[in-house]
Amino acid sequence: MTEPITISVPYKGAEKQIEIQLQLIGYTHRIQAMVNDVPVLFEPDEERQYRAVIAPEHWESGQKLDPVLLQAIGETLARDLA
C-alpha cells in the first residue's frame, strides 16, 4: 500500500477534496477513497474505467452516497491515472 493522497474532484460546480490510497494486488490495483466517511473501493474494469464497490458492512451508510459523486470520482481517477 502507498501513502494516502488527496485529489480534487469536480462536483456540483465546486471542487471536492477526496482522500485516496492506492492498493496494489498482484497484477492489478484498486483505490480506496473515503467518501463522506464511507470507504469506497474503485476497481478498474475491462474498459479501463473505474467502478465503485462498497463492502457489505458499509452498505447501509453507502446507500446515502450520491451516485453522481461516485461517478465523478471514477472519471477523475480514469483521467488522472491514465
GROMACS .gro file of N, CA and C in nm:
model
  246
    1MET      N    1   0.083  -0.118   0.000
    1MET     CA    2   0.000   0.000   0.000
    1MET      C    3   0.088   0.125   0.000
    2THR      N    4   0.033   0.231  -0.049
    2THR     CA    5   0.103   0.357  -0.052
    2THR      C    6   0.038   0.455   0.044
    3GLU      N    7   0.105   0.568   0.060
    3GLU     CA    8   0.052   0.671   0.149
    3GLU      C    9  -0.073   0.734   0.088
    4PRO      N   10  -0.169   0.774   0.171
    4PRO     CA   11  -0.289   0.841   0.119
    4PRO      C   12  -0.254   0.977   0.058
    5ILE      N   13  -0.326   1.012  -0.048
    5ILE     CA   14  -0.314   1.145  -0.108
    5ILE      C   15  -0.455   1.202  -0.124
    6THR      N   16  -0.462   1.330  -0.150
    6THR     CA   17  -0.590   1.397  -0.168
    6THR      C   18  -0.601   1.441  -0.313
    7ILE      N   19  -0.715   1.410  -0.376
    7ILE     CA   20  -0.741   1.454  -0.512
    7ILE      C   21  -0.859   1.551  -0.511
    8SER      N   22  -0.864   1.633  -0.614
    8SER     CA   23  -0.972   1.729  -0.631
    8SER      C   24  -1.068   1.675  -0.736
    9VAL      N   25  -1.195   1.666  -0.699
    9VAL     CA   26  -1.298   1.609  -0.788
    9VAL      C   27  -1.403   1.717  -0.814
   10PRO      N   28  -1.432   1.747  -0.943
   10PRO     CA   29  -1.538   1.843  -0.972
   10PRO      C   30  -1.675   1.783  -0.938
   11TYR      N   31  -1.751   1.856  -0.856
   11TYR     CA   32  -1.880   1.804  -0.811
   11TYR      C   33  -1.973   1.920  -0.783
   12LYS      N   34  -2.083   1.926  -0.856
   12LYS     CA   35  -2.186   2.028  -0.841
   12LYS      C   36  -2.128   2.170  -0.843
   13GLY      N   37  -2.042   2.196  -0.940
   13GLY     CA   38  -1.989   2.329  -0.961
   13GLY      C   39  -1.877   2.369  -0.867
   14ALA      N   40  -1.829   2.278  -0.784
   14ALA     CA   41  -1.720   2.307  -0.692
   14ALA      C   42  -1.620   2.193  -0.697
   15GLU      N   43  -1.510   2.210  -0.629
   15GLU     CA   44  -1.408   2.106  -0.618
   15GLU      C   45  -1.421   2.040  -0.481
   16LYS      N   46  -1.438   1.909  -0.480
   16LYS     CA   47  -1.449   1.834  -0.354
   16LYS      C   48  -1.317   1.761  -0.333
   17GLN      N   49  -1.261   1.769  -0.215
   17GLN     CA   50  -1.136   1.704  -0.182
   17GLN      C   51  -1.165   1.563  -0.129
   18ILE      N   52  -1.105   1.462  -0.193
   18ILE     CA   53  -1.127   1.322  -0.157
   18ILE      C   54  -0.991   1.258  -0.127
   19GLU      N   55  -0.981   1.191  -0.014
   19GLU     CA   56  -0.858   1.120   0.022
   19GLU      C   57  -0.862   0.981  -0.039
   20ILE      N   58  -0.755   0.945  -0.111
   20ILE     CA   59  -0.747   0.814  -0.175
   20ILE      C   60  -0.618   0.744  -0.134
   21GLN      N   61  -0.619   0.612  -0.149
   21GLN     CA   62  -0.500   0.532  -0.123
   21GLN      C   63  -0.494   0.419  -0.224
   22LEU      N   64  -0.381   0.410  -0.293
   22LEU     CA   65  -0.360   0.305  -0.393
   22LEU      C   66  -0.327   0.174  -0.322
   23GLN      N   67  -0.389   0.065  -0.367
   23GLN     CA   68  -0.362  -0.068  -0.314
   23GLN      C   69  -0.325  -0.159  -0.430
   24LEU      N   70  -0.201  -0.209  -0.431
   24LEU     CA   71  -0.155  -0.298  -0.536
   24LEU      C   72  -0.190  -0.441  -0.500
   25ILE      N   73  -0.249  -0.512  -0.597
   25ILE     CA   74  -0.294  -0.650  -0.575
   25ILE      C   75  -0.249  -0.732  -0.695
   26GLY      N   76  -0.142  -0.808  -0.679
   26GLY     CA   77  -0.093  -0.889  -0.791
   26GLY      C   78  -0.060  -0.802  -0.911
   27TYR      N   79  -0.126  -0.830  -1.022
   27TYR     CA   80  -0.101  -0.756  -1.146
   27TYR      C   81  -0.198  -0.640  -1.165
   28THR      N   82  -0.280  -0.614  -1.069
   28THR     CA   83  -0.378  -0.507  -1.083
   28THR      C   84  -0.374  -0.418  -0.958
   29HIS      N   85  -0.469  -0.331  -0.948
   29HIS     CA   86  -0.475  -0.239  -0.835
   29HIS      C   87  -0.620  -0.201  -0.807
   30ARG      N   88  -0.638  -0.138  -0.694
   30ARG     CA   89  -0.765  -0.075  -0.663
   30ARG      C   90  -0.731   0.049  -0.581
   31ILE      N   91  -0.828   0.137  -0.571
   31ILE     CA   92  -0.807   0.262  -0.499
   31ILE      C   93  -0.916   0.275  -0.396
   32GLN      N   94  -0.874   0.294  -0.272
   32GLN     CA   95  -0.973   0.315  -0.166
   32GLN      C   96  -0.989   0.466  -0.147
   33ALA      N   97  -1.113   0.509  -0.148
   33ALA     CA   98  -1.145   0.651  -0.127
   33ALA      C   99  -1.238   0.663  -0.008
   34MET      N  100  -1.214   0.763   0.073
   34MET     CA  101  -1.305   0.792   0.184
   34MET      C  102  -1.404   0.897   0.133
   35VAL      N  103  -1.529   0.856   0.119
   35VAL     CA  104  -1.634   0.942   0.066
   35VAL      C  105  -1.739   0.960   0.176
   36ASN      N  106  -1.744   1.080   0.233
   36ASN     CA  107  -1.836   1.108   0.344
   36ASN      C  108  -1.823   1.003   0.455
   37ASP      N  109  -1.700   0.974   0.490
   37ASP     CA  110  -1.665   0.878   0.597
   37ASP      C  111  -1.704   0.734   0.565
   38VAL      N  112  -1.726   0.702   0.438
   38VAL     CA  113  -1.755   0.565   0.396
   38VAL      C  114  -1.640   0.520   0.304
   39PRO      N  115  -1.573   0.409   0.335
   39PRO     CA  116  -1.468   0.361   0.245
   39PRO      C  117  -1.529   0.299   0.119
   40VAL      N  118  -1.487   0.351   0.005
   40VAL     CA  119  -1.536   0.302  -0.124
   40VAL      C  120  -1.414   0.258  -0.205
   41LEU      N  121  -1.420   0.137  -0.260
   41LEU     CA  122  -1.312   0.087  -0.344
   41LEU      C  123  -1.346   0.116  -0.490
   42PHE      N  124  -1.248   0.163  -0.564
   42PHE     CA  125  -1.262   0.185  -0.708
   42PHE      C  126  -1.169   0.087  -0.777
   43GLU      N  127  -1.228  -0.001  -0.860
   43GLU     CA  128  -1.153  -0.104  -0.930
   43GLU      C  129  -1.164  -0.081  -1.080
   44PRO      N  130  -1.053  -0.100  -1.152
   44PRO     CA  131  -1.061  -0.084  -1.298
   44PRO      C  132  -1.138  -0.199  -1.361
   45ASP      N  133  -1.221  -0.167  -1.461
   45ASP     CA  134  -1.293  -0.271  -1.533
   45ASP      C  135  -1.222  -0.300  -1.665
   46GLU      N  136  -1.284  -0.380  -1.749
   46GLU     CA  137  -1.223  -0.420  -1.875
   46GLU      C  138  -1.201  -0.303  -1.971
   47GLU      N  139  -1.276  -0.197  -1.956
   47GLU     CA  140  -1.265  -0.081  -2.046
   47GLU      C  141  -1.181   0.031  -1.986
   48ARG      N  142  -1.105  -0.001  -1.880
   48ARG     CA  143  -1.017   0.094  -1.812
   48ARG      C  144  -1.092   0.209  -1.746
   49GLN      N  145  -1.216   0.184  -1.710
   49GLN     CA  146  -1.295   0.278  -1.631
   49GLN      C  147  -1.299   0.222  -1.489
   50TYR      N  148  -1.332   0.306  -1.393
   50TYR     CA  149  -1.336   0.261  -1.254
   50TYR      C  150  -1.480   0.242  -1.208
   51ARG      N  151  -1.503   0.128  -1.143
   51ARG     CA  152  -1.634   0.102  -1.085
   51ARG      C  153  -1.621   0.112  -0.933
   52ALA      N  154  -1.724   0.163  -0.869
   52ALA     CA  155  -1.725   0.179  -0.723
   52ALA      C  156  -1.779   0.052  -0.659
   53VAL      N  157  -1.712   0.007  -0.554
   53VAL     CA  158  -1.754  -0.111  -0.479
   53VAL      C  159  -1.758  -0.074  -0.332
   54ILE      N  160  -1.871  -0.103  -0.268
   54ILE     CA  161  -1.886  -0.076  -0.126
   54ILE      C  162  -1.898  -0.210  -0.054
   55ALA      N  163  -1.817  -0.231   0.048
   55ALA     CA  164  -1.817  -0.357   0.123
   55ALA      C  165  -1.952  -0.376   0.191
   56PRO      N  166  -1.996  -0.500   0.206
   56PRO     CA  167  -2.127  -0.527   0.268
   56PRO      C  168  -2.146  -0.462   0.404
   57GLU      N  169  -2.041  -0.456   0.484
   57GLU     CA  170  -2.055  -0.396   0.617
   57GLU      C  171  -2.077  -0.244   0.613
   58HIS      N  172  -2.052  -0.182   0.497
   58HIS     CA  173  -2.074  -0.038   0.482
   58HIS      C  174  -2.191  -0.008   0.390
   59TRP      N  175  -2.265  -0.111   0.350
   59TRP     CA  176  -2.371  -0.095   0.252
   59TRP      C  177  -2.478   0.004   0.297
   60GLU      N  178  -2.521  -0.005   0.422
   60GLU     CA  179  -2.629   0.082   0.469
   60GLU      C  180  -2.589   0.230   0.463
   61SER      N  181  -2.471   0.263   0.511
   61SER     CA  182  -2.427   0.403   0.504
   61SER      C  183  -2.388   0.440   0.361
   62GLY      N  184  -2.345   0.342   0.282
   62GLY     CA  185  -2.309   0.369   0.143
   62GLY      C  186  -2.427   0.402   0.055
   63GLN      N  187  -2.547   0.359   0.093
   63GLN     CA  188  -2.666   0.391   0.014
   63GLN      C  189  -2.697   0.539   0.016
   64LYS      N  190  -2.643   0.612   0.112
   64LYS     CA  191  -2.668   0.756   0.121
   64LYS      C  192  -2.573   0.836   0.033
   65LEU      N  193  -2.476   0.769  -0.030
   65LEU     CA  194  -2.380   0.839  -0.116
   65LEU      C  195  -2.446   0.877  -0.248
   66ASP      N  196  -2.408   0.993  -0.299
   66ASP     CA  197  -2.461   1.042  -0.425
   66ASP      C  198  -2.392   0.969  -0.541
   67PRO      N  199  -2.467   0.898  -0.626
   67PRO     CA  200  -2.407   0.828  -0.740
   67PRO      C  201  -2.332   0.923  -0.834
   68VAL      N  202  -2.377   1.047  -0.842
   68VAL     CA  203  -2.309   1.145  -0.928
   68VAL      C  204  -2.168   1.171  -0.875
   69LEU      N  205  -2.153   1.178  -0.743
   69LEU     CA  206  -2.021   1.198  -0.683
   69LEU      C  207  -1.932   1.077  -0.710
   70LEU      N  208  -1.985   0.957  -0.695
   70LEU     CA  209  -1.906   0.837  -0.721
   70LEU      C  210  -1.861   0.832  -0.867
   71GLN      N  211  -1.949   0.870  -0.957
   71GLN     CA  212  -1.914   0.874  -1.100
   71GLN      C  213  -1.805   0.978  -1.125
   72ALA      N  214  -1.815   1.094  -1.061
   72ALA     CA  215  -1.715   1.199  -1.078
   72ALA      C  216  -1.578   1.153  -1.027
   73ILE      N  217  -1.577   1.081  -0.916
   73ILE     CA  218  -1.451   1.028  -0.864
   73ILE      C  219  -1.391   0.928  -0.962
   74GLY      N  220  -1.474   0.836  -1.011
   74GLY     CA  221  -1.425   0.737  -1.109
   74GLY      C  222  -1.371   0.802  -1.234
   75GLU      N  223  -1.437   0.904  -1.285
   75GLU     CA  224  -1.391   0.974  -1.404
   75GLU      C  225  -1.259   1.047  -1.378
   76THR      N  226  -1.248   1.108  -1.261
   76THR     CA  227  -1.123   1.177  -1.225
   76THR      C  228  -1.008   1.078  -1.215
   77LEU      N  229  -1.032   0.964  -1.153
   77LEU     CA  230  -0.927   0.861  -1.143
   77LEU      C  231  -0.886   0.812  -1.281
   78ALA      N  232  -0.981   0.784  -1.368
   78ALA     CA  233  -0.951   0.735  -1.503
   78ALA      C  234  -0.870   0.838  -1.581
   79ARG      N  235  -0.906   0.964  -1.565
   79ARG     CA  236  -0.837   1.071  -1.637
   79ARG      C  237  -0.696   1.092  -1.581
   80ASP      N  238  -0.683   1.098  -1.450
   80ASP     CA  239  -0.555   1.134  -1.389
   80ASP      C  240  -0.458   1.018  -1.380
   81LEU      N  241  -0.508   0.895  -1.381
   81LEU     CA  242  -0.419   0.780  -1.368
   81LEU      C  243  -0.390   0.712  -1.502
   82ALA      N  244  -0.443   0.766  -1.610
   82ALA     CA  245  -0.422   0.704  -1.742
   82ALA      C  246  -0.279   0.720  -1.789
   0.00000   0.00000   0.00000
